[in-house]
């Protein structure tokens, strides 16, 4: 449940996953989701193992992470905007699955709010680093990974299903709006 709770809120990775699924298919969307799920598992491991020193280090470098994450959002949005602007008959090859995974991993890891979300979610579930460490930190990490991947699989399946109902021009407009939203989010992160 914690993995789903962390992954499900709407955000830039969700936009990226949906857009990539519409543009390049389910495998590319799942690779994006797996990148985010791996980042969630990394942060889950930090929290579950009580790595407060590392959490404090990440918090201390939040400005640098925010700058990196904001720039990454803008770059991903610009790349997506270029992909949408290309004439349909000359559509470039989809990004490799490894590239999709790594960009989602980097985007999620550079988001300090992910770590904050874990702390809040653990508190809501009545857990702390100490109680988790004593009750099986690795079970929590695997649960977060599996719960997060469950969410991404459901989202990709929904987008594939909806994509079949939408015309090519409607899909193109959605991808355009998604690209603009990613760039706007990146700008907001940089200004925030």
GROMACS .gro file of C-alpha atoms in nm, residues 22 157-174:
model
   19
   22UNK     CA    1   0.075   0.707  -2.584
  157UNK     CA    2  -0.282  -0.037  -1.893
  158UNK     CA    3  -0.536   0.245  -1.851
  159UNK     CA    4  -0.346   0.471  -2.093
  160UNK     CA    5  -0.317   0.191  -2.351
  161UNK     CA    6  -0.691   0.126  -2.323
  162UNK     CA    7  -0.780   0.497  -2.348
  163UNK     CA    8  -0.529   0.542  -2.630
  164UNK     CA    9  -0.728   0.296  -2.840
  165UNK     CA   10  -1.036   0.515  -2.793
  166UNK     CA   11  -0.863   0.841  -2.888
  167UNK     CA   12  -0.789   0.965  -3.236
  168UNK     CA   13  -0.430   1.031  -3.340
  169UNK     CA   14  -0.489   1.407  -3.325
  170UNK     CA   15  -0.634   1.380  -2.972
  171UNK     CA   16  -0.332   1.177  -2.861
  172UNK     CA   17  -0.103   1.437  -3.018
  173UNK     CA   18  -0.281   1.720  -2.830
  174UNK     CA   19  -0.250   1.528  -2.502
   0.00000   0.00000   0.00000
